[in-house]
Amino acid sequence: MTLHKNSSAATPQSSEHRAEDYYGSRKRLFIGLITGTSILLCTILLLFWIVPYIGLANIHPLLPYLSGAFLFGLIAVIAWASLGLVLHILKGRPVLGTQRMRGLTIKLFLPLMVLLARFLGISKERVRHSFIKVNNELVRSENDTFEPKQILILTPHCLQSSQCAIRLSYDVDHCKRCGKCPVSMLLRLRDHYGVQFAIATGGTIARRIVVQKRPRMIIAVACERDLTSGIQDTYPLPVYGVLNERPHGPCLDTVVTEETLEKALRMFLKNPPAPLALNVILDDRSGSKLSGQAEGISAPSGDNSSSRLSSEGEE
Ligand code: SF4
């Protein structure tokens, strides 16, 4: 039985928070660091005003008030931005007129938060983890959906089996789809949804691929470090980050589940077709995503179907 499309199903928020749950990563680390960073910034600005206060009065009696007004204005902006960002993260939607907070998070808060975290003895890894999660929520709360060709799935080459002799960096279609690594699954998703898919062998190649393919939205698979730098490099392009699993250690035969990627794709696609993975069908049903239209759908058979239908993954 054919599954009908449901346009209401395509909104990012209808997928709620099921597509990623980064191994217990907590938003509260991010919220704590944002709050700490903005308090620190405001205190430094206050000191900048108080210390030269006496000297400024000697030049002109109005100067302390003018510099005070400027610095207090700056403090008010920082306080508003950080409070807005925290509320945005907590509520999952923009508040206090802070519609586009991603830029502020990426450009201003993240570098300062990494410094503060280092001072507090918190690992970069944990901060990046938390940043990716918050970035994903901010991307999702922008509520944009895209045509298939506007979405690019970008993955690292370590997803390809280290035993495979085929070179895929220039053309992923050289893959024989033997099912021994996630590349065949990624090609299946690409073909089913009509999105773009590329494998990058490094940051420079990734940037070149983005320039060539001109996506309007990227679903990137990588480790914490590469996802964080990729999200920063490609701003303002929205990047939804999916962490790869590393059962053999970093950069070797890493994996990602079809279910995780399919859920991510469906969040951002306009009118997506029927899902391929059974768990996604069930999730869509429970989330009213397909509103009763999924009756009779069975997961397609084919290579690797058992792994596709398993409930493994990040949740
Ligand atoms: S699916 Fe098979 S042919 Fe394709 S990249 Fe992986 S190991 Fe190579």
Coordinates of C-alpha atoms and ligand atoms in Angstrom, one line a residue, residues 159-161 163-166 168 174-185 187, ligand 1:
L159 CA 32.7 5.6 7.7
Q160 CA 34.0 3.6 4.8
S161 CA 35.3 0.2 5.7
Q163 CA 39.1 -3.1 4.2
C164 CA 37.4 -1.7 1.1
A165 CA 39.8 -1.1 -1.8
I166 CA 37.4 1.3 -3.7
L168 CA 35.1 7.0 -2.9
H174 CA 31.9 3.8 -7.1
C175 CA 30.7 1.9 -4.0
K176 CA 29.5 -1.6 -4.8
R177 CA 26.9 -1.5 -2.0
C178 CA 28.2 -4.7 -0.5
G179 CA 26.7 -3.7 2.9
K180 CA 29.9 -4.1 4.8
C181 CA 30.0 -0.5 5.9
P182 CA 27.5 2.4 6.3
V183 CA 28.2 3.8 2.8
S184 CA 25.7 1.5 1.1
M185 CA 23.1 2.5 3.6
L187 CA 23.5 5.7 -0.7
Ligands
SF4_1 S1 29.6 -0.7 1.1 FE1 31.1 -2.2 0.5 S2 31.8 -1.4 -1.5 FE2 30.8 0.2 -0.5 S3 32.3 1.4 0.5 FE3 31.5 0.0 2.0 S4 32.9 -1.8 1.9 FE4 33.2 -0.6 0.0

